[in-house]
Amino acid sequence: MPRIISIGTAVPPYAYYQDEVKDFSYTLFRDSFPNIDRLIQIFSHTAINRRFFSMPREWFDTEHSFAERNQIYIDMASRLGEEAIRNCIEPIGMEISDIDHFIFVSTTGITTPSLDAHLINRLQMNPYVKRTPIWGLGCAGGVAGLARAYEYARAFPEQKVLLLALELCSLTFRRQDHSKSNLVATSLFADGAAAVLVSGRKMNIPIGPRIVTTQSRIWADSLDVMGWDLKDDGLKVIFSRDIPTLVRKQARCLIENFLAEENLDLGCIDSFIFHPGGRKVLEAYQDALELPKNKFQHAYSTLHDYGNMSSATVLFVLEKALQQSHRYGSYGLLAALGPGFSSELALISWDEEDNFESL
C-alpha cells in the first residue's frame, strides 16, 4: 500500500506576533464596528502566538489590485514551493528529477500555466513528470491532495508522487472589506507550504506510515459556509460563524462511520492529525468526539506557531506527528474541512512490515 515517505515545510520571511496584527486590525476596523473593543478580543482568544506573511507590515497599509496580488503570489509561491520541496526530498537522498507525478494544491492565487509548471522549470524536474493542479478546496486541500496521491500510488506502485499544498492567505487581505468575516479571517490566516512524498509499495526506499484509506464528504446546500467571492480587487472571504456548530453536529457520526468500514472505532486511534481551523473548531472536535485537549496537541502546537495556513496546515500537523515514535500497529486519523461544505478524512497506520520493500 502507498506510504508517506517524507515531509518538508516552509514559511515566508515575515513573522508577526498576534498582538502586532491585533493592533493593526484595531486601527483599521475601529470605525466600522461600534463594539470593536469587544470584537477585537478574538485575536487574544485564537490560541495563535505568531504567523508568517509574504509581505512586510507596511504593504498592508495601502490598496492593491488583484493583478498585483496575484503576481506576488506567483513569485513568492515559486520560492516557497521550491524550499518546501527541497526540504522534503533532499534529506532522504533522492533526486527531485525522480518524481513521477506532481500534485499541486492551492486556493489563494491563480496562474496559467499552473504553479506546478513554474516549479518543474525552476527545479529542473523530469520533463515527462505527470502533473495534477487542484484549485478551490481551501482548508480541506491538504488531506484531499494526500488522498489523490494515495490513489495514484496505489494504481502505479512503482512510482513516486509529490504533493505540494501551498497557500498565501495574507495576500487575499482587502483593506476596504470591513465585514466581520474579514475581521475573523485577519485573526486566523497565514502563509505556508508543505510538500509530502508518497510512494507505491514497490519502492526501494525507507518507508513511513501506510495510507490505509480515505474519504470525501460534501453536504448539500452548504455552499455559503466558506469560500471566496471574486471581487475586482481580489478574493473576498466567506467564513461562517456556524462552522464549530457543524463540527459538533456532524463530526462524530462521520468519523465513526468512516472508521467502522475498517472495523475500527475512535479508541483505536492514537494520533488525531486534524486541521486546526481555529481554537473554536478544535474545541468543537473535542466536544463531538469526547476527547481531551492533549489528543490534539500537534494541532494546537501548529496553530500556536503558524496560525491557519489553509490547505498546508494539516500537513504541518502531520509533520509534527511523524517526528514522534509510534508503536507498531497504531493508527492516525487526518481530518480537514473546506468549501463545499466538505470534509476530507484519511487513515494512516504504522504497521509491522519491513523498513524496505524491493522492486
mmCIF file of C-alpha atoms in Angstrom:
data_model
loop_
_atom_site.group_PDB
_atom_site.id
_atom_site.type_symbol
_atom_site.label_atom_id
_atom_site.label_comp_id
_atom_site.label_asym_id
_atom_site.label_seq_id
_atom_site.Cartn_x
_atom_site.Cartn_y
_atom_site.Cartn_z
ATOM 1 C CA MET A 1 0.000 0.000 0.000
ATOM 2 C CA PRO A 2 1.145 3.602 -0.531
ATOM 3 C CA ARG A 3 3.242 5.160 2.200
ATOM 4 C CA ILE A 4 4.222 8.609 3.374
ATOM 5 C CA ILE A 5 7.990 8.817 2.974
ATOM 6 C CA SER A 6 8.933 12.385 3.855
ATOM 7 C CA ILE A 7 7.522 15.840 4.593
ATOM 8 C CA GLY A 8 9.106 19.246 4.087
ATOM 9 C CA THR A 9 7.633 22.591 5.119
ATOM 10 C CA ALA A 10 8.441 26.246 4.506
ATOM 11 C CA VAL A 11 7.145 29.657 5.593
ATOM 12 C CA PRO A 12 7.776 33.148 4.155
ATOM 13 C CA PRO A 13 10.244 35.587 5.764
ATOM 14 C CA TYR A 14 7.969 37.985 7.638
ATOM 15 C CA ALA A 15 6.959 36.818 11.118
ATOM 16 C CA TYR A 16 4.356 38.707 13.146
ATOM 17 C CA TYR A 17 3.114 38.106 16.659
ATOM 18 C CA GLN A 18 -0.599 38.150 17.247
ATOM 19 C CA ASP A 19 -0.537 41.340 19.291
ATOM 20 C CA GLU A 20 1.018 43.217 16.350
ATOM 21 C CA VAL A 21 -1.723 42.073 13.996
ATOM 22 C CA LYS A 22 -4.335 42.868 16.635
ATOM 23 C CA ASP A 23 -3.136 46.465 16.925
ATOM 24 C CA PHE A 24 -3.122 46.889 13.138
ATOM 25 C CA SER A 25 -6.624 45.449 12.857
ATOM 26 C CA TYR A 26 -7.982 47.613 15.657
ATOM 27 C CA THR A 27 -6.865 50.747 13.825
ATOM 28 C CA LEU A 28 -8.351 49.511 10.550
ATOM 29 C CA PHE A 29 -11.717 48.250 11.828
ATOM 30 C CA ARG A 30 -12.482 50.567 14.752
ATOM 31 C CA ASP A 31 -14.687 52.950 12.756
ATOM 32 C CA SER A 32 -16.701 50.071 11.278
ATOM 33 C CA PHE A 33 -17.935 48.426 14.466
ATOM 34 C CA PRO A 34 -19.342 50.299 17.498
ATOM 35 C CA ASN A 35 -18.375 47.283 19.631
ATOM 36 C CA ILE A 36 -14.834 46.995 18.270
ATOM 37 C CA ASP A 37 -13.336 46.791 21.782
ATOM 38 C CA ARG A 38 -15.236 43.565 22.319
ATOM 39 C CA LEU A 39 -14.778 42.143 18.817
ATOM 40 C CA ILE A 40 -11.029 42.748 18.731
ATOM 41 C CA GLN A 41 -10.622 40.327 21.624
ATOM 42 C CA ILE A 42 -10.992 37.446 19.184
ATOM 43 C CA PHE A 43 -7.295 37.963 18.410
ATOM 44 C CA SER A 44 -6.453 37.111 22.018
ATOM 45 C CA HIS A 45 -8.653 34.017 22.010
ATOM 46 C CA THR A 46 -7.368 32.275 18.859
ATOM 47 C CA ALA A 47 -4.577 30.294 20.593
ATOM 48 C CA ILE A 48 -2.229 31.788 17.964
ATOM 49 C CA ASN A 49 1.073 33.299 19.040
ATOM 50 C CA ARG A 50 2.801 34.004 15.712
ATOM 51 C CA ARG A 51 2.136 33.893 11.979
ATOM 52 C CA PHE A 52 4.179 34.266 8.796
ATOM 53 C CA PHE A 53 3.214 36.611 5.940
ATOM 54 C CA SER A 54 4.573 37.025 2.430
ATOM 55 C CA MET A 55 4.916 40.796 2.581
ATOM 56 C CA PRO A 56 6.219 43.286 5.182
ATOM 57 C CA ARG A 57 3.885 45.131 7.538
ATOM 58 C CA GLU A 58 3.749 48.373 5.516
ATOM 59 C CA TRP A 59 2.412 46.547 2.430
ATOM 60 C CA PHE A 60 -0.926 46.133 4.182
ATOM 61 C CA ASP A 61 -1.311 49.896 4.670
ATOM 62 C CA THR A 62 -2.238 50.536 1.032
ATOM 63 C CA GLU A 63 -4.671 49.186 -1.565
ATOM 64 C CA HIS A 64 -3.538 46.591 -4.099
ATOM 65 C CA SER A 65 -5.104 45.353 -7.315
ATOM 66 C CA PHE A 66 -5.891 41.712 -7.968
ATOM 67 C CA ALA A 67 -3.209 41.659 -10.661
ATOM 68 C CA GLU A 68 -0.577 42.965 -8.230
ATOM 69 C CA ARG A 69 -1.555 40.485 -5.517
ATOM 70 C CA ASN A 70 -1.509 37.623 -7.966
ATOM 71 C CA GLN A 71 1.949 38.458 -9.318
ATOM 72 C CA ILE A 72 3.271 38.493 -5.756
ATOM 73 C CA TYR A 73 1.555 35.132 -5.247
ATOM 74 C CA ILE A 74 3.346 33.639 -8.264
ATOM 75 C CA ASP A 75 6.754 34.976 -7.216
ATOM 76 C CA MET A 76 6.520 34.066 -3.530
ATOM 77 C CA ALA A 77 4.807 30.726 -4.139
ATOM 78 C CA SER A 78 7.579 29.720 -6.529
ATOM 79 C CA ARG A 79 10.217 30.477 -3.887
ATOM 80 C CA LEU A 80 8.289 28.907 -1.026
ATOM 81 C CA GLY A 81 7.298 25.847 -3.053
ATOM 82 C CA GLU A 82 10.901 25.200 -4.022
ATOM 83 C CA GLU A 83 12.007 25.422 -0.393
ATOM 84 C CA ALA A 84 9.315 23.034 0.834
ATOM 85 C CA ILE A 85 10.065 20.521 -1.928
ATOM 86 C CA ARG A 86 13.799 20.601 -1.271
ATOM 87 C CA ASN A 87 13.155 20.171 2.459
ATOM 88 C CA CYS A 88 11.071 17.106 1.622
ATOM 89 C CA ILE A 89 13.273 15.418 -0.981
ATOM 90 C CA GLU A 90 16.912 16.252 -0.251
ATOM 91 C CA PRO A 91 17.160 14.881 3.338
ATOM 92 C CA ILE A 92 16.296 11.364 2.123
ATOM 93 C CA GLY A 93 18.963 11.462 -0.586
ATOM 94 C CA MET A 94 16.571 11.310 -3.514
ATOM 95 C CA GLU A 95 16.778 13.400 -6.666
ATOM 96 C CA ILE A 96 13.933 15.802 -7.431
ATOM 97 C CA SER A 97 14.082 14.564 -11.027
ATOM 98 C CA ASP A 98 12.949 11.125 -9.764
ATOM 99 C CA ILE A 99 9.400 12.364 -9.092
ATOM 100 C CA ASP A 100 6.856 10.658 -11.363
ATOM 101 C CA HIS A 101 3.707 12.639 -10.525
ATOM 102 C CA PHE A 102 3.383 16.148 -9.090
ATOM 103 C CA ILE A 103 0.124 17.175 -7.383
ATOM 104 C CA PHE A 104 -0.221 20.875 -6.578
ATOM 105 C CA VAL A 105 -2.944 22.193 -4.248
ATOM 106 C CA SER A 106 -3.736 25.861 -3.636
ATOM 107 C CA THR A 107 -6.665 28.286 -3.358
ATOM 108 C CA THR A 108 -5.092 31.697 -2.793
ATOM 109 C CA GLY A 109 -3.731 32.594 -6.238
ATOM 110 C CA ILE A 110 -4.287 31.911 -9.921
ATOM 111 C CA THR A 111 -1.850 31.287 -12.743
ATOM 112 C CA THR A 112 -1.880 29.548 -16.103
ATOM 113 C CA PRO A 113 0.396 27.695 -16.647
ATOM 114 C CA SER A 114 -0.331 26.499 -13.113
ATOM 115 C CA LEU A 115 2.319 26.910 -10.452
ATOM 116 C CA ASP A 116 3.466 23.305 -10.710
ATOM 117 C CA ALA A 117 4.716 24.112 -14.233
ATOM 118 C CA HIS A 118 6.681 27.058 -12.823
ATOM 119 C CA LEU A 119 8.245 24.754 -10.223
ATOM 120 C CA ILE A 120 9.014 21.986 -12.713
ATOM 121 C CA ASN A 121 11.115 24.513 -14.665
ATOM 122 C CA ARG A 122 12.595 26.116 -11.557
ATOM 123 C CA LEU A 123 13.665 22.772 -10.048
ATOM 124 C CA GLN A 124 14.584 21.101 -13.361
ATOM 125 C CA MET A 125 12.266 18.213 -12.669
ATOM 126 C CA ASN A 126 11.769 15.367 -15.124
ATOM 127 C CA PRO A 127 10.178 16.967 -18.230
ATOM 128 C CA TYR A 128 7.955 13.871 -18.515
ATOM 129 C CA VAL A 129 6.579 14.226 -14.990
ATOM 130 C CA LYS A 130 2.807 13.957 -14.795
ATOM 131 C CA ARG A 131 1.089 16.837 -13.034
ATOM 132 C CA THR A 132 -2.255 17.472 -11.402
ATOM 133 C CA PRO A 133 -3.012 21.027 -10.240
ATOM 134 C CA ILE A 134 -6.009 21.270 -7.887
ATOM 135 C CA TRP A 135 -7.671 24.589 -7.033
ATOM 136 C CA GLY A 136 -10.560 25.585 -4.768
ATOM 137 C CA LEU A 137 -10.500 23.051 -1.933
ATOM 138 C CA GLY A 138 -9.473 25.581 0.713
ATOM 139 C CA CYS A 139 -8.557 24.156 4.106
ATOM 140 C CA ALA A 140 -9.578 20.649 3.001
ATOM 141 C CA GLY A 141 -6.953 20.610 0.255
ATOM 142 C CA GLY A 142 -4.113 19.101 2.269
ATOM 143 C CA VAL A 143 -5.976 15.888 3.097
ATOM 144 C CA ALA A 144 -7.674 15.797 -0.311
ATOM 145 C CA GLY A 145 -4.284 16.132 -2.016
ATOM 146 C CA LEU A 146 -2.885 13.321 0.111
ATOM 147 C CA ALA A 147 -5.878 11.195 -0.905
ATOM 148 C CA ARG A 148 -5.200 11.818 -4.596
ATOM 149 C CA ALA A 149 -1.523 10.927 -4.079
ATOM 150 C CA TYR A 150 -2.590 7.717 -2.322
ATOM 151 C CA GLU A 151 -4.889 6.747 -5.186
ATOM 152 C CA TYR A 152 -2.230 7.340 -7.826
ATOM 153 C CA ALA A 153 0.483 5.462 -5.912
ATOM 154 C CA ARG A 154 -1.922 2.590 -5.374
ATOM 155 C CA ALA A 155 -2.615 2.384 -9.106
ATOM 156 C CA PHE A 156 1.076 2.756 -10.008
ATOM 157 C CA PRO A 157 3.009 1.139 -7.113
ATOM 158 C CA GLU A 158 6.399 1.626 -8.766
ATOM 159 C CA GLN A 159 6.055 5.408 -8.871
ATOM 160 C CA LYS A 160 6.743 8.324 -6.548
ATOM 161 C CA VAL A 161 4.163 11.078 -6.028
ATOM 162 C CA LEU A 162 4.953 14.559 -4.756
ATOM 163 C CA LEU A 163 2.177 16.603 -3.148
ATOM 164 C CA LEU A 164 2.640 20.331 -2.571
ATOM 165 C CA ALA A 165 -0.007 22.270 -0.644
ATOM 166 C CA LEU A 166 0.737 25.985 -0.662
ATOM 167 C CA GLU A 167 -1.324 28.951 0.484
ATOM 168 C CA LEU A 168 -0.517 32.664 0.749
ATOM 169 C CA CYS A 169 -3.643 33.725 2.624
ATOM 170 C CA SER A 170 -2.241 37.097 3.665
ATOM 171 C CA LEU A 171 -2.225 38.274 0.031
ATOM 172 C CA THR A 172 -6.017 37.998 -0.073
ATOM 173 C CA PHE A 173 -6.429 40.655 2.652
ATOM 174 C CA ARG A 174 -8.576 43.543 1.384
ATOM 175 C CA ARG A 175 -8.415 46.769 3.393
ATOM 176 C CA GLN A 176 -11.827 48.028 2.300
ATOM 177 C CA ASP A 177 -13.630 44.835 3.374
ATOM 178 C CA HIS A 178 -14.809 45.760 6.869
ATOM 179 C CA SER A 179 -17.052 42.722 7.355
ATOM 180 C CA LYS A 180 -16.937 40.536 10.448
ATOM 181 C CA SER A 181 -15.807 37.653 8.247
ATOM 182 C CA ASN A 182 -12.739 39.627 7.197
ATOM 183 C CA LEU A 183 -12.016 40.591 10.794
ATOM 184 C CA VAL A 184 -12.161 36.938 11.849
ATOM 185 C CA ALA A 185 -10.047 35.870 8.869
ATOM 186 C CA THR A 186 -7.465 38.535 9.738
ATOM 187 C CA SER A 187 -7.181 36.996 13.204
ATOM 188 C CA LEU A 188 -6.546 33.470 11.891
ATOM 189 C CA PHE A 189 -4.955 33.079 8.480
ATOM 190 C CA ALA A 190 -1.308 32.968 7.450
ATOM 191 C CA ASP A 191 1.055 31.705 4.731
ATOM 192 C CA GLY A 192 2.938 28.439 4.374
ATOM 193 C CA ALA A 193 3.807 25.461 2.170
ATOM 194 C CA ALA A 194 4.111 21.738 2.804
ATOM 195 C CA ALA A 195 5.438 19.039 0.476
ATOM 196 C CA VAL A 196 4.787 15.324 1.019
ATOM 197 C CA LEU A 197 6.394 12.407 -0.794
ATOM 198 C CA VAL A 198 4.177 9.346 -1.234
ATOM 199 C CA SER A 199 5.474 6.108 -2.753
ATOM 200 C CA GLY A 200 3.869 2.952 -4.038
ATOM 201 C CA ARG A 201 4.529 -0.389 -2.407
ATOM 202 C CA LYS A 202 7.334 -1.377 -4.808
ATOM 203 C CA MET A 203 9.756 1.426 -3.973
ATOM 204 C CA ASN A 204 13.169 0.542 -2.585
ATOM 205 C CA ILE A 205 13.358 3.490 -0.156
ATOM 206 C CA PRO A 206 12.760 3.866 3.616
ATOM 207 C CA ILE A 207 9.102 3.711 4.413
ATOM 208 C CA GLY A 208 6.820 5.665 6.711
ATOM 209 C CA PRO A 209 3.214 5.161 7.755
ATOM 210 C CA ARG A 210 0.922 3.350 5.369
ATOM 211 C CA ILE A 211 -2.099 5.200 3.987
ATOM 212 C CA VAL A 212 -4.962 2.793 4.639
ATOM 213 C CA THR A 213 -7.991 4.566 3.161
ATOM 214 C CA THR A 214 -9.534 7.987 2.599
ATOM 215 C CA GLN A 215 -12.982 9.572 2.375
ATOM 216 C CA SER A 216 -14.526 12.723 0.908
ATOM 217 C CA ARG A 217 -17.897 14.084 2.033
ATOM 218 C CA ILE A 218 -19.824 17.125 0.817
ATOM 219 C CA TRP A 219 -23.026 18.453 2.377
ATOM 220 C CA ALA A 220 -25.849 19.676 0.167
ATOM 221 C CA ASP A 221 -26.987 23.297 0.278
ATOM 222 C CA SER A 222 -23.917 24.462 2.193
ATOM 223 C CA LEU A 223 -22.078 26.488 -0.461
ATOM 224 C CA ASP A 224 -22.199 29.633 1.695
ATOM 225 C CA VAL A 225 -20.312 28.197 4.704
ATOM 226 C CA MET A 226 -16.816 29.085 3.470
ATOM 227 C CA GLY A 227 -15.043 30.114 0.303
ATOM 228 C CA TRP A 228 -14.306 33.185 -1.836
ATOM 229 C CA ASP A 229 -16.345 35.803 -3.645
ATOM 230 C CA LEU A 230 -14.369 37.149 -6.585
ATOM 231 C CA LYS A 231 -14.168 40.963 -6.477
ATOM 232 C CA ASP A 232 -12.425 43.454 -8.759
ATOM 233 C CA ASP A 233 -9.531 43.836 -6.315
ATOM 234 C CA GLY A 234 -9.229 40.247 -5.167
ATOM 235 C CA LEU A 235 -10.831 37.439 -3.197
ATOM 236 C CA LYS A 236 -13.423 38.290 -0.540
ATOM 237 C CA VAL A 237 -13.527 35.750 2.272
ATOM 238 C CA ILE A 238 -16.679 33.795 3.092
ATOM 239 C CA PHE A 239 -16.413 32.438 6.605
ATOM 240 C CA SER A 240 -19.473 31.283 8.548
ATOM 241 C CA ARG A 241 -19.660 31.513 12.320
ATOM 242 C CA ASP A 242 -21.609 28.215 12.245
ATOM 243 C CA ILE A 243 -18.569 26.030 11.465
ATOM 244 C CA PRO A 244 -17.954 24.918 15.103
ATOM 245 C CA THR A 245 -21.655 24.076 15.423
ATOM 246 C CA LEU A 246 -21.498 21.991 12.260
ATOM 247 C CA VAL A 247 -18.486 20.137 13.661
ATOM 248 C CA ARG A 248 -20.331 19.346 16.883
ATOM 249 C CA LYS A 249 -23.348 18.054 14.963
ATOM 250 C CA GLN A 250 -21.658 16.153 12.149
ATOM 251 C CA ALA A 251 -18.106 15.102 13.059
ATOM 252 C CA ARG A 252 -18.662 12.140 15.349
ATOM 253 C CA CYS A 253 -21.092 10.236 13.141
ATOM 254 C CA LEU A 254 -18.996 10.933 10.056
ATOM 255 C CA ILE A 255 -15.753 9.745 11.647
ATOM 256 C CA GLU A 256 -17.264 6.712 13.377
ATOM 257 C CA ASN A 257 -18.823 5.506 10.124
ATOM 258 C CA PHE A 258 -15.517 6.042 8.310
ATOM 259 C CA LEU A 259 -13.600 4.001 10.888
ATOM 260 C CA ALA A 260 -16.268 1.294 11.023
ATOM 261 C CA GLU A 261 -15.576 0.486 7.385
ATOM 262 C CA GLU A 262 -12.131 -0.680 8.564
ATOM 263 C CA ASN A 263 -13.572 -2.415 11.659
ATOM 264 C CA LEU A 264 -12.138 0.305 13.886
ATOM 265 C CA ASP A 265 -13.531 2.800 16.368
ATOM 266 C CA LEU A 266 -12.299 6.004 18.000
ATOM 267 C CA GLY A 267 -10.495 4.032 20.681
ATOM 268 C CA CYS A 268 -8.203 2.561 18.014
ATOM 269 C CA ILE A 269 -6.823 5.967 17.009
ATOM 270 C CA ASP A 270 -3.595 7.069 18.695
ATOM 271 C CA SER A 271 -2.834 10.209 16.655
ATOM 272 C CA PHE A 272 -5.504 12.793 15.814
ATOM 273 C CA ILE A 273 -3.968 14.820 12.975
ATOM 274 C CA PHE A 274 -6.660 17.449 12.497
ATOM 275 C CA HIS A 275 -6.576 20.705 10.583
ATOM 276 C CA PRO A 276 -6.609 23.490 13.200
ATOM 277 C CA GLY A 277 -9.120 25.814 11.572
ATOM 278 C CA GLY A 278 -9.104 27.771 14.802
ATOM 279 C CA ARG A 279 -9.354 27.233 18.558
ATOM 280 C CA LYS A 280 -13.147 27.026 18.450
ATOM 281 C CA VAL A 281 -13.027 24.390 15.710
ATOM 282 C CA LEU A 282 -10.585 22.243 17.687
ATOM 283 C CA GLU A 283 -12.716 22.607 20.812
ATOM 284 C CA ALA A 284 -15.762 21.556 18.781
ATOM 285 C CA TYR A 285 -13.905 18.389 17.735
ATOM 286 C CA GLN A 286 -13.014 17.733 21.370
ATOM 287 C CA ASP A 287 -16.670 18.049 22.358
ATOM 288 C CA ALA A 288 -18.003 15.990 19.471
ATOM 289 C CA LEU A 289 -15.522 13.146 19.934
ATOM 290 C CA GLU A 290 -15.395 13.420 23.755
ATOM 291 C CA LEU A 291 -11.626 13.590 23.749
ATOM 292 C CA PRO A 292 -9.207 15.550 25.958
ATOM 293 C CA LYS A 293 -7.274 18.504 24.601
ATOM 294 C CA ASN A 294 -3.954 16.639 24.670
ATOM 295 C CA LYS A 295 -5.186 14.331 21.913
ATOM 296 C CA PHE A 296 -4.896 17.340 19.594
ATOM 297 C CA GLN A 297 -1.517 18.540 20.870
ATOM 298 C CA HIS A 298 0.092 18.754 17.431
ATOM 299 C CA ALA A 299 -2.848 20.686 16.002
ATOM 300 C CA TYR A 300 -2.743 23.199 18.872
ATOM 301 C CA SER A 301 1.041 23.498 18.581
ATOM 302 C CA THR A 302 0.811 24.192 14.847
ATOM 303 C CA LEU A 303 -1.954 26.743 15.377
ATOM 304 C CA HIS A 304 0.128 28.460 18.084
ATOM 305 C CA ASP A 305 3.269 28.677 15.947
ATOM 306 C CA TYR A 306 1.869 29.288 12.463
ATOM 307 C CA GLY A 307 -1.849 30.128 12.537
ATOM 308 C CA ASN A 308 -4.225 28.731 9.918
ATOM 309 C CA MET A 309 -2.383 28.304 6.603
ATOM 310 C CA SER A 310 -5.417 26.754 4.905
ATOM 311 C CA SER A 311 -4.604 23.553 2.985
ATOM 312 C CA ALA A 312 -0.961 23.324 4.114
ATOM 313 C CA THR A 313 -1.723 23.416 7.840
ATOM 314 C CA VAL A 314 -2.787 19.809 8.376
ATOM 315 C CA LEU A 315 0.459 18.681 6.738
ATOM 316 C CA PHE A 316 2.416 20.769 9.273
ATOM 317 C CA VAL A 317 0.444 18.866 11.936
ATOM 318 C CA LEU A 318 1.324 15.590 10.193
ATOM 319 C CA GLU A 319 5.000 16.552 10.168
ATOM 320 C CA LYS A 320 4.909 17.017 13.950
ATOM 321 C CA ALA A 321 3.136 13.680 14.387
ATOM 322 C CA LEU A 322 5.724 11.844 12.286
ATOM 323 C CA GLN A 323 8.562 13.272 14.364
ATOM 324 C CA GLN A 324 7.338 11.193 17.297
ATOM 325 C CA SER A 325 7.773 7.459 17.731
ATOM 326 C CA HIS A 326 4.713 5.273 17.222
ATOM 327 C CA ARG A 327 4.023 1.754 18.353
ATOM 328 C CA TYR A 328 3.597 -0.863 15.655
ATOM 329 C CA GLY A 329 0.001 -1.315 14.621
ATOM 330 C CA SER A 330 -1.110 2.128 15.784
ATOM 331 C CA TYR A 331 -3.366 4.360 13.702
ATOM 332 C CA GLY A 332 -3.522 8.046 12.886
ATOM 333 C CA LEU A 333 -6.528 9.971 11.589
ATOM 334 C CA LEU A 334 -6.236 13.056 9.384
ATOM 335 C CA ALA A 335 -9.235 15.374 9.096
ATOM 336 C CA ALA A 336 -9.920 18.725 7.459
ATOM 337 C CA LEU A 337 -12.959 20.781 6.444
ATOM 338 C CA GLY A 338 -13.268 23.043 3.440
ATOM 339 C CA PRO A 339 -15.536 24.852 0.991
ATOM 340 C CA GLY A 340 -18.392 22.858 -0.351
ATOM 341 C CA PHE A 341 -19.106 22.493 2.654
ATOM 342 C CA SER A 342 -16.908 19.425 2.703
ATOM 343 C CA SER A 343 -14.889 17.029 4.824
ATOM 344 C CA GLU A 344 -11.760 15.074 3.990
ATOM 345 C CA LEU A 345 -10.540 12.112 6.076
ATOM 346 C CA ALA A 346 -7.502 9.859 5.780
ATOM 347 C CA LEU A 347 -6.487 6.870 7.894
ATOM 348 C CA ILE A 348 -2.790 6.005 8.284
ATOM 349 C CA SER A 349 -1.097 3.125 10.084
ATOM 350 C CA TRP A 350 2.333 2.358 11.474
ATOM 351 C CA ASP A 351 2.432 -1.357 10.740
ATOM 352 C CA GLU A 352 4.929 -4.148 11.262
ATOM 353 C CA GLU A 353 6.251 -4.564 7.740
ATOM 354 C CA ASP A 354 9.971 -4.362 6.950
ATOM 355 C CA ASN A 355 11.621 -0.981 6.533
ATOM 356 C CA PHE A 356 12.235 -1.619 2.852
ATOM 357 C CA GLU A 357 10.272 -3.141 0.014
ATOM 358 C CA SER A 358 12.162 -4.336 -3.033
ATOM 359 C CA LEU A 359 11.200 -3.546 -6.592
#
